[in-house]
Amino acid sequence: MKIAIASGKGGTGKTTLATNLASYLAETGPVILVDLDVEEPNSGLFIHGRELAAETRYSLVPEWDADRCSFCGLCQTICNFNAIVDLGDRIMLFPELCHSCHACSELCPDEALPMKSRRIGRLRYIQAERLDFVESRLDIGQEQAVPLINQTLDFVGGRFRNGTLQLLDSPPGTACPAIAATRTADHVILVTEPTPFGLHDLKLAVATMQALDQPFSVVINRGGQTDNMIADYCKQQAIPVLAGFANDRRVAELYSRGRLIYDQLPEFKQQLAKIATFVTSQEGIKA
Amino acid sequence: MQEIVIISGKGGTGKTSLVAAFAQLSKTELVVADCDVDAADLYLLMHPDFRLEQAFLSGEKAQLDQNGCDQCGLCQAACRFEAIELRAEQYTINALDCEGCGYCARVCPTGAISMVEQKAGDWYRSTTRFGGAMVHARLGIAAENSGKLVSLVKNEARKLAQRKGLETILVDGSPGIGCPVISSLSGADLAILVTEPTISGFHDLKRVRRLVEKFHIRIGCIINKFDLNPEITDQIQDWLDRESISLVARLPYSDVFTEAMTRGQTAIEYSNGTLSQSIRNSWDAILQLNNER
């Protein structure tokens, strides 16, 4: 069972929810928390434990073999990502633009572009007191998060086969990284806040989930007494709202120090329990 | 011409609210570019007029004509993205998985696969209520290539600035450190990093700073919600000192941003309090930092 925790807008509380929910659920059953926000992974700041594995991750990109090349120029024509320029006396490669499609390498008549590994980031597997935690971080300067996100999902899929509950802390937005992180989930929880930005970006996230044909629900964070804009929208669209966390400066302060919230604030725990109940009921459906 | 980029690493630090306030404060007309294309919220505060709308073509995707297909399976073997499946005895291409590399179309012996240009959103050229110009975009649903759209928005902003003889481009960047952020930073003169005193905010600030470093441009930092955790604010300030990054401003934790946003206003329009004064000072400090180049 895979539950992705996502949001259109950044900074709405994905990591707060993911880390608290993972710890809370781990009190009653096995949980794996996976941080797929590889550009800015933060869950690891809240989860501490023993590192069981640390692996450098790579993507495959072509490398130019000058001795074999006859400068036919085919590679430059083939590459749809402008990652190859034939300068006549040498071939210039832009590995950060390469999508690892292998076309240039395999179609080169001179076999002058063998594929070689190139480092993109690092994955860590940590055993915390109650739960397992996997995170990947993209190397600074790497442009493409998606290959690392997919490799992280593969790592988790390979290591934990027994249907353990996975919580995926996903990247913000609605572009490729967010899609890669949420599309394989069984259910997506969209975290939002009752502000015009929150509502605007929620609508984009909802449309994205509908396009992916993914089941989803909403959690309202930093709610107030009077701001019903998210609740009204969800009601109108028949989108289930799992819980609502009040706007509370104490939450922001606990978060700022890297602390979990639910063991400190009973009203937070009460809302968290509603989400936990939903997640476990989904597991029942799945099983 | 100079480009000032506001970025944050971590989302939700107040970047967009600040950009709108700065755009209003600017005494000279400027071009604002919303490069946070997959959460393009800036228009909710700027109220641009969407004067010109154009399609954003993001690149190609493979399309298979079943009539021409002789089911040899070469396309499936070539595809590294598992985008081609044999389903009910027909090869089908899943558009979401297709990266548009064109390898399948090249190896197809019958020419049944063609590469088709995709529309992945719209971009706009607008005039704003503050008198300046704005270039902004809307990424299509489940569309990709946001980095390319960011480059387009920036290029159009440059062209517009040149044509109108405007000196400054103010860019609202996106969170993270990936391709949209890299595209936002390329060609910039000054990067303002907006952070908050949380361990996540500080962590993300350090990562985005290492990215900005690669561009060899001047950097300033705004600590928003500085009173949320004074201890981490001190740590951030010490770190900024050591890294020789100018502290542009510290802004207090305040509901004014949210209240202003709810009314479709900038913070300085909505309130004349201490936060607004601090934002005014921030903009002056940014201009000064920019002039020091």
XYZ file of C-alpha atoms in Angstrom:
580
model
C 0.000 0.000 0.000
C 1.492 3.308 -1.105
C 0.136 6.642 0.063
C 1.671 9.765 -1.497
C 1.553 13.045 0.384
C 1.629 15.850 -2.131
C 0.538 19.439 -2.747
C 0.401 21.940 -5.547
C 1.828 24.768 -3.493
C 5.093 24.388 -1.612
C 5.308 24.971 2.128
C 1.791 23.771 2.955
C 2.935 21.082 5.413
C 3.675 17.931 3.386
C 6.734 17.034 5.408
C 5.015 17.852 8.701
C 2.170 15.521 7.798
C 4.392 12.789 6.326
C 6.752 12.579 9.304
C 4.031 12.797 11.947
C 1.740 10.354 10.187
C 4.576 7.876 9.637
C 5.606 7.975 13.305
C 2.027 7.762 14.498
C 1.156 4.793 12.275
C 4.411 3.088 13.227
C 3.073 2.775 16.779
C 0.669 0.117 15.534
C 2.294 -1.413 12.441
C 5.275 -1.375 10.113
C 5.737 1.809 8.059
C 8.292 2.979 5.506
C 8.629 6.715 5.046
C 10.155 7.674 1.685
C 11.316 11.224 0.966
C 10.892 11.753 -2.774
C 11.387 15.525 -2.625
C 14.915 14.868 -3.840
C 15.647 18.509 -4.624
C 15.026 19.649 -1.059
C 14.581 16.568 1.143
C 13.532 17.541 4.671
C 11.910 14.486 6.264
C 15.341 13.281 7.387
C 15.610 16.328 9.639
C 12.773 14.901 11.731
C 13.602 11.182 11.599
C 16.775 9.892 13.214
C 18.219 6.418 13.326
C 20.867 4.017 12.168
C 22.017 4.146 8.563
C 21.686 0.674 7.055
C 22.595 1.587 3.483
C 23.974 4.560 1.573
C 24.291 4.312 -2.178
C 25.460 6.715 -4.830
C 22.967 6.771 -7.678
C 23.805 7.185 -11.342
C 22.220 7.801 -14.681
C 23.673 6.649 -17.987
C 24.899 9.253 -20.455
C 26.996 8.938 -23.619
C 30.730 9.478 -23.591
C 32.549 10.477 -26.750
C 35.271 8.183 -28.076
C 37.349 10.483 -30.307
C 39.325 7.643 -31.900
C 36.215 5.941 -33.260
C 34.239 9.003 -34.380
C 33.954 9.798 -38.103
C 31.994 13.031 -37.528
C 28.983 11.952 -39.539
C 26.804 14.250 -37.411
C 24.045 11.685 -36.957
C 24.142 11.931 -33.146
C 23.409 15.648 -33.233
C 20.481 15.026 -35.584
C 19.141 12.208 -33.430
C 19.255 13.971 -30.065
C 15.925 15.658 -29.374
C 17.266 17.358 -26.227
C 20.068 19.419 -27.806
C 22.567 17.574 -25.652
C 24.980 16.860 -28.524
C 26.774 19.320 -30.797
C 29.016 18.175 -33.648
C 31.715 20.825 -34.015
C 33.374 19.103 -36.977
C 36.576 18.298 -35.162
C 35.053 17.247 -31.859
C 31.701 16.311 -30.342
C 30.458 18.408 -27.447
C 28.163 16.712 -24.940
C 25.852 18.388 -22.422
C 25.160 15.556 -19.977
C 22.779 17.637 -17.825
C 20.422 17.846 -20.814
C 20.618 14.111 -21.589
C 17.513 12.001 -20.901
C 19.403 8.686 -21.175
C 17.352 7.464 -24.137
C 20.437 5.643 -25.588
C 19.428 6.567 -29.169
C 22.693 8.332 -30.052
C 24.762 5.567 -28.504
C 22.980 2.663 -30.142
C 22.483 4.275 -33.561
C 26.033 5.644 -33.892
C 27.553 3.809 -36.908
C 31.046 4.105 -35.397
C 30.097 2.972 -31.876
C 31.771 6.161 -30.725
C 29.259 7.072 -28.005
C 29.305 4.335 -25.359
C 27.006 4.933 -22.373
C 28.763 5.641 -19.092
C 27.540 6.136 -15.520
C 27.224 9.657 -14.230
C 26.506 10.467 -10.613
C 23.145 12.184 -9.960
C 22.654 11.851 -6.225
C 22.708 9.703 -3.145
C 20.186 7.421 -1.472
C 20.146 6.535 2.225
C 18.198 3.859 4.061
C 17.778 4.527 7.755
C 16.272 2.401 10.466
C 14.687 4.671 13.037
C 13.339 3.606 16.378
C 9.943 2.638 15.044
C 10.030 2.983 11.292
C 12.141 2.561 8.182
C 13.134 5.655 6.290
C 14.519 6.038 2.766
C 15.586 9.346 1.260
C 17.423 10.464 -1.849
C 19.065 13.782 -2.458
C 19.815 15.161 -5.878
C 23.354 16.471 -6.369
C 23.549 20.252 -6.621
C 23.579 21.303 -10.271
C 21.733 18.215 -11.522
C 18.673 19.289 -13.472
C 16.548 16.176 -13.573
C 14.907 14.878 -10.426
C 12.775 12.219 -12.113
C 15.431 9.504 -12.672
C 16.438 9.691 -9.007
C 12.794 9.582 -7.871
C 12.185 6.489 -9.999
C 15.332 4.802 -8.719
C 14.276 5.505 -5.138
C 10.857 3.950 -5.756
C 12.582 0.928 -7.317
C 14.882 0.592 -4.302
C 11.933 0.638 -1.914
C 9.960 -1.769 -4.102
C 12.867 -4.179 -4.204
C 13.726 -4.082 -0.543
C 10.260 -4.230 1.013
C 8.166 -6.808 -0.753
C 5.713 -7.776 1.918
C 3.116 -5.088 1.306
C 4.331 -2.829 4.083
C 2.677 0.579 4.224
C 4.721 3.174 2.329
C 4.279 6.911 2.863
C 5.773 8.994 0.058
C 6.732 12.593 0.891
C 6.396 14.050 -2.619
C 7.858 17.150 -4.293
C 5.655 20.266 -4.561
C 4.091 21.466 -7.797
C 2.425 19.647 -10.646
C 5.350 19.142 -13.027
C 7.412 16.019 -13.769
C 8.874 15.394 -10.278
C 5.451 15.594 -8.595
C 3.949 13.318 -11.233
C 6.755 10.750 -10.934
C 6.289 10.641 -7.150
C 2.507 10.303 -7.103
C 1.615 8.231 -10.150
C 2.484 4.839 -8.679
C 0.701 5.490 -5.365
C -2.549 3.757 -4.426
C -3.880 6.983 -2.961
C -2.715 10.597 -2.900
C -3.305 12.983 -0.012
C -3.135 16.622 -1.128
C -2.152 19.028 1.645
C -3.320 22.596 1.213
C -4.013 25.777 3.141
C -7.046 28.083 3.010
C -5.445 30.960 1.117
C -5.996 32.048 -2.484
C -2.576 30.594 -3.417
C -3.414 27.365 -1.623
C -6.766 27.042 -3.386
C -5.353 27.966 -6.790
C -2.575 25.386 -6.559
C -4.926 22.769 -5.098
C -7.124 23.070 -8.176
C -4.097 22.396 -10.379
C -3.116 19.416 -8.222
C -6.676 18.046 -8.374
C -6.740 18.364 -12.169
C -3.386 16.588 -12.313
C -4.627 13.704 -10.145
C -7.724 13.433 -12.322
C -5.563 13.326 -15.459
C -3.448 10.577 -13.860
C -6.633 8.794 -12.794
C -5.333 8.665 -9.221
C -7.680 8.461 -6.211
C -7.051 11.397 -3.874
C -8.270 13.276 -0.845
C -7.485 16.593 0.817
C -6.065 17.658 4.169
C -6.522 21.316 5.117
C -3.599 22.753 7.025
C -3.431 26.091 8.861
C -7.187 26.471 8.820
C -8.961 29.304 10.585
C -12.393 29.866 12.030
C -13.688 31.696 8.990
C -11.761 30.559 5.919
C -13.952 27.933 4.334
C -12.683 28.343 0.799
C -11.041 24.909 0.646
C -13.876 23.110 2.425
C -16.419 24.762 0.125
C -14.457 23.866 -2.985
C -14.013 20.245 -1.881
C -17.699 19.939 -1.047
C -18.679 21.338 -4.412
C -16.307 18.933 -6.196
C -17.197 15.982 -3.940
C -13.575 15.599 -2.833
C -13.174 13.918 0.566
C -11.524 16.080 3.247
C -9.741 13.813 5.715
C -8.828 16.325 8.387
C -8.195 19.963 9.162
C -5.320 21.316 11.237
C -5.803 24.712 12.836
C -3.418 27.578 12.182
C -1.271 27.372 15.300
C 2.000 29.136 15.866
C 3.061 26.367 18.275
C 3.059 23.921 15.356
C 5.319 26.245 13.363
C 7.661 26.567 16.348
C 7.882 22.809 16.952
C 8.458 22.290 13.238
C 11.163 24.938 13.206
C 13.118 22.900 15.773
C 12.737 19.620 13.887
C 10.304 18.181 16.408
C 7.296 15.985 15.795
C 4.021 17.688 16.658
C 1.479 15.057 17.637
C 3.064 13.981 20.915
C 3.053 17.636 22.044
C -0.329 18.930 20.875
C -3.432 16.776 21.539
C -5.580 18.735 19.069
C -3.044 17.993 16.332
C -2.995 14.323 17.286
C -6.776 14.173 17.096
C -6.759 15.301 13.458
C -3.806 13.050 12.655
C -5.732 10.074 14.033
C -8.507 10.721 11.487
C -6.010 10.514 8.636
C -4.446 7.387 10.165
C -7.871 5.743 10.350
C -8.457 6.537 6.703
C -5.071 5.124 5.689
C -5.589 1.893 7.591
C -9.063 1.504 6.103
C -7.500 1.853 2.638
C -5.078 -0.911 3.558
C -8.066 -3.062 4.366
C -9.561 -2.391 0.939
C -6.259 -3.201 -0.718
C -5.727 -6.426 1.224
C 19.409 45.458 -18.258
C 19.530 43.629 -14.960
C 17.750 40.568 -13.653
C 16.878 40.138 -10.013
C 15.698 36.611 -9.149
C 13.812 35.809 -5.959
C 14.122 32.130 -4.997
C 13.748 30.100 -1.854
C 14.770 26.444 -2.000
C 11.957 25.590 0.391
C 8.400 26.370 -0.684
C 6.022 28.563 1.267
C 8.554 31.050 2.602
C 6.727 34.084 1.185
C 8.627 34.526 -2.072
C 5.660 35.364 -4.301
C 4.085 37.768 -1.798
C 7.385 39.629 -1.649
C 7.782 39.789 -5.426
C 4.335 41.401 -5.759
C 5.143 43.961 -3.059
C 8.505 44.771 -4.664
C 6.852 45.202 -8.066
C 4.504 47.723 -6.520
C 7.302 49.543 -4.698
C 9.518 49.950 -7.734
C 9.711 53.592 -8.728
C 10.843 52.698 -12.214
C 8.739 50.529 -14.480
C 9.940 46.960 -14.600
C 9.148 43.659 -16.211
C 8.009 41.003 -13.785
C 8.538 37.382 -14.861
C 6.662 34.623 -13.034
C 8.979 31.661 -13.444
C 7.268 29.502 -10.811
C 5.343 28.029 -13.714
C 3.758 25.005 -12.072
C 2.372 27.055 -9.186
C 1.992 30.372 -10.988
C 0.244 32.391 -8.270
C 1.732 35.833 -8.780
C -1.140 36.948 -11.025
C -3.510 36.638 -8.062
C -1.796 39.672 -6.527
C -0.662 41.535 -9.654
C -3.941 41.288 -11.590
C -2.322 41.424 -15.040
C -4.558 41.975 -18.058
C -3.556 38.838 -20.056
C -3.192 41.117 -23.070
C -1.469 38.575 -25.297
C -1.864 34.824 -25.063
C 0.285 32.296 -26.890
C 0.651 28.542 -26.861
C 3.674 26.940 -25.227
C 4.987 24.085 -27.360
C 6.995 21.849 -25.107
C 8.524 19.359 -27.497
C 7.425 16.212 -29.245
C 5.776 12.976 -28.228
C 5.548 9.757 -30.187
C 2.273 8.744 -31.828
C 1.664 5.345 -33.354
C -0.604 4.770 -36.339
C -2.045 1.276 -35.823
C -2.744 0.851 -39.548
C 0.924 1.134 -40.406
C 2.170 -1.056 -37.553
C 3.370 -4.557 -38.441
C 3.961 -5.439 -34.775
C 7.700 -6.050 -35.063
C 8.257 -4.732 -31.534
C 11.445 -2.798 -32.366
C 9.936 0.368 -30.864
C 9.292 -1.326 -27.542
C 12.819 -2.703 -27.462
C 14.281 0.748 -28.180
C 12.250 2.661 -25.587
C 14.136 3.203 -22.301
C 11.105 4.753 -20.588
C 8.780 1.755 -20.730
C 6.337 3.943 -22.614
C 5.428 1.312 -25.202
C 3.280 -1.624 -24.197
C 1.755 -4.554 -26.008
C -1.879 -4.338 -24.932
C -4.653 -6.463 -26.465
C -2.268 -7.423 -29.266
C -1.587 -3.800 -30.144
C 1.452 -1.711 -29.362
C 0.371 1.438 -27.564
C 2.348 4.468 -26.477
C 1.647 5.934 -23.067
C 1.985 9.699 -23.497
C 2.796 10.246 -19.816
C 5.823 7.976 -20.003
C 7.032 9.199 -23.393
C 10.021 11.534 -23.026
C 9.930 12.549 -26.669
C 13.379 11.214 -27.558
C 12.164 9.930 -30.922
C 14.189 6.708 -30.778
C 11.113 4.564 -31.521
C 10.194 6.646 -34.574
C 13.746 6.254 -35.900
C 13.819 2.476 -35.599
C 10.268 1.816 -36.826
C 10.709 0.085 -40.222
C 7.250 1.006 -41.491
C 7.232 4.659 -40.476
C 4.127 4.113 -38.354
C 5.411 6.279 -35.525
C 5.480 10.028 -35.911
C 6.705 12.669 -33.512
C 4.008 15.239 -32.794
C 4.599 18.656 -31.280
C 2.808 19.051 -27.942
C 1.082 22.086 -26.514
C 1.870 22.065 -22.814
C 0.393 25.319 -21.637
C 0.050 28.986 -22.445
C 2.122 32.038 -21.801
C 1.007 35.630 -21.521
C 2.291 39.142 -21.959
C 0.472 41.571 -19.706
C 0.368 45.035 -18.304
C -0.064 45.206 -14.543
C -1.935 47.636 -12.357
C 1.427 48.965 -11.150
C 2.217 50.260 -14.616
C 4.907 47.742 -15.469
C 4.813 44.720 -17.727
C 4.538 41.078 -16.797
C 5.327 37.820 -18.537
C 3.695 34.768 -17.030
C 2.518 31.307 -17.969
C 0.272 28.429 -17.141
C 1.706 24.953 -17.448
C -0.800 22.474 -18.848
C -2.256 19.736 -16.659
C 0.088 16.758 -16.313
C 2.391 18.564 -18.742
C 6.120 18.425 -18.522
C 9.133 20.448 -19.495
C 8.628 23.217 -16.966
C 12.296 24.180 -17.359
C 11.714 24.975 -21.017
C 8.688 27.110 -20.137
C 10.766 29.018 -17.575
C 13.378 29.753 -20.263
C 10.643 30.952 -22.589
C 9.132 33.261 -19.950
C 12.548 34.731 -19.201
C 13.426 35.256 -22.847
C 10.125 36.970 -23.524
C 10.652 39.177 -20.465
C 14.074 40.176 -21.810
C 12.671 40.972 -25.247
C 9.919 43.038 -23.701
C 12.332 44.945 -21.465
C 14.526 45.693 -24.449
C 11.658 46.880 -26.591
C 10.236 49.108 -23.878
C 13.637 50.318 -22.742
C 13.091 49.008 -19.202
C 16.121 48.445 -17.021
C 15.027 45.802 -14.555
C 13.506 42.321 -14.717
C 12.175 40.957 -11.447
C 11.836 37.170 -11.461
C 9.690 35.001 -9.181
C 11.558 31.685 -9.186
C 10.372 28.219 -8.196
C 11.189 26.059 -5.158
C 13.803 23.310 -5.318
C 17.141 23.128 -7.118
C 16.154 21.341 -10.368
C 15.696 22.446 -13.962
C 13.118 25.231 -13.448
C 15.331 26.842 -10.796
C 18.431 26.505 -12.955
C 16.560 28.099 -15.865
C 15.381 30.926 -13.564
C 18.961 31.650 -12.510
C 20.633 31.518 -15.896
C 21.544 35.037 -16.984
C 20.541 36.616 -13.665
C 22.563 39.382 -12.011
C 21.361 39.122 -8.442
C 19.685 36.297 -6.512
C 17.678 37.000 -3.376
C 17.186 33.865 -1.280
C 14.085 33.972 0.912
C 14.266 31.672 3.910
C 12.658 31.055 7.288
C 14.246 30.093 10.617
C 13.248 26.432 10.614
C 15.710 23.582 10.294
C 14.130 22.778 6.922
C 14.377 26.391 5.768
C 18.044 26.625 6.774
C 18.848 23.238 5.219
C 17.221 24.205 1.922
C 18.882 27.633 1.982
C 22.326 26.011 2.113
C 21.496 23.735 -0.807
C 20.098 26.485 -3.017
C 23.078 28.689 -2.137
C 25.425 26.001 -3.463
C 23.441 26.020 -6.679
C 23.499 29.830 -7.000
C 27.264 29.761 -6.373
C 27.728 28.028 -9.708
C 26.333 31.080 -11.491
C 28.850 33.504 -9.967
C 26.291 36.170 -9.204
C 25.705 38.407 -6.232
C 23.502 36.948 -3.474
C 21.335 38.491 -0.777
C 19.096 36.854 1.788
C 15.775 37.692 3.414
C 14.853 35.883 6.628
C 11.063 35.805 6.803
C 9.278 34.997 10.104
C 12.587 35.701 11.880
C 10.942 35.762 15.322
C 9.524 32.235 14.902
C 12.783 30.765 16.137
C 15.336 33.420 17.204
C 17.990 30.787 17.815
C 17.930 29.497 14.227
C 17.701 33.084 12.951
C 20.994 33.731 14.746
C 22.505 30.596 13.236
C 21.415 31.690 9.760
C 22.857 35.166 10.283
C 26.185 33.736 11.474
C 26.254 31.504 8.440
C 25.450 34.422 6.096
C 28.361 36.346 7.645
C 30.762 33.481 7.125
C 29.596 33.038 3.547
C 29.765 36.791 2.851
C 26.103 36.927 1.875
C 24.315 40.203 2.555
C 21.372 40.030 4.893
C 18.821 42.154 3.054
C 16.134 42.081 5.729
C 14.489 40.213 8.567
C 10.704 40.180 8.399
C 8.470 39.313 11.362
C 6.039 36.367 11.562
C 2.789 37.972 10.492
C -0.675 37.153 9.248
C -0.583 40.240 7.048
C 0.699 38.295 4.027
C -2.230 35.876 4.220
C -4.813 38.571 4.956
C -3.551 40.716 2.083
C -3.519 37.728 -0.276
C -7.102 36.885 0.658
C -8.073 40.326 -0.606
C -5.939 40.020 -3.725
C -3.652 42.748 -2.444
C 0.033 43.064 -1.772
C 1.142 43.319 1.859
C 2.047 46.990 1.523
C -1.307 47.836 0.004
C -3.143 46.061 2.744
C -1.256 47.345 5.743
C 0.920 50.255 6.714
C 2.402 48.541 9.747
C 5.882 47.405 10.657
C 5.900 44.510 8.196
C 5.184 46.908 5.325
C 7.948 49.219 6.454
C 10.363 46.290 6.599
C 9.355 45.265 3.075
C 10.014 48.806 1.832
C 13.443 48.710 3.447
C 14.084 45.306 1.864
C 13.431 46.629 -1.609
C 15.742 49.604 -1.048
C 18.419 47.218 0.209
C 18.003 44.977 -2.840
C 18.381 47.931 -5.211
C 21.450 49.059 -3.341
C 22.944 45.572 -3.488
C 22.204 45.513 -7.190
C 23.930 48.857 -7.746
C 27.060 47.702 -5.934
C 27.901 45.391 -8.792
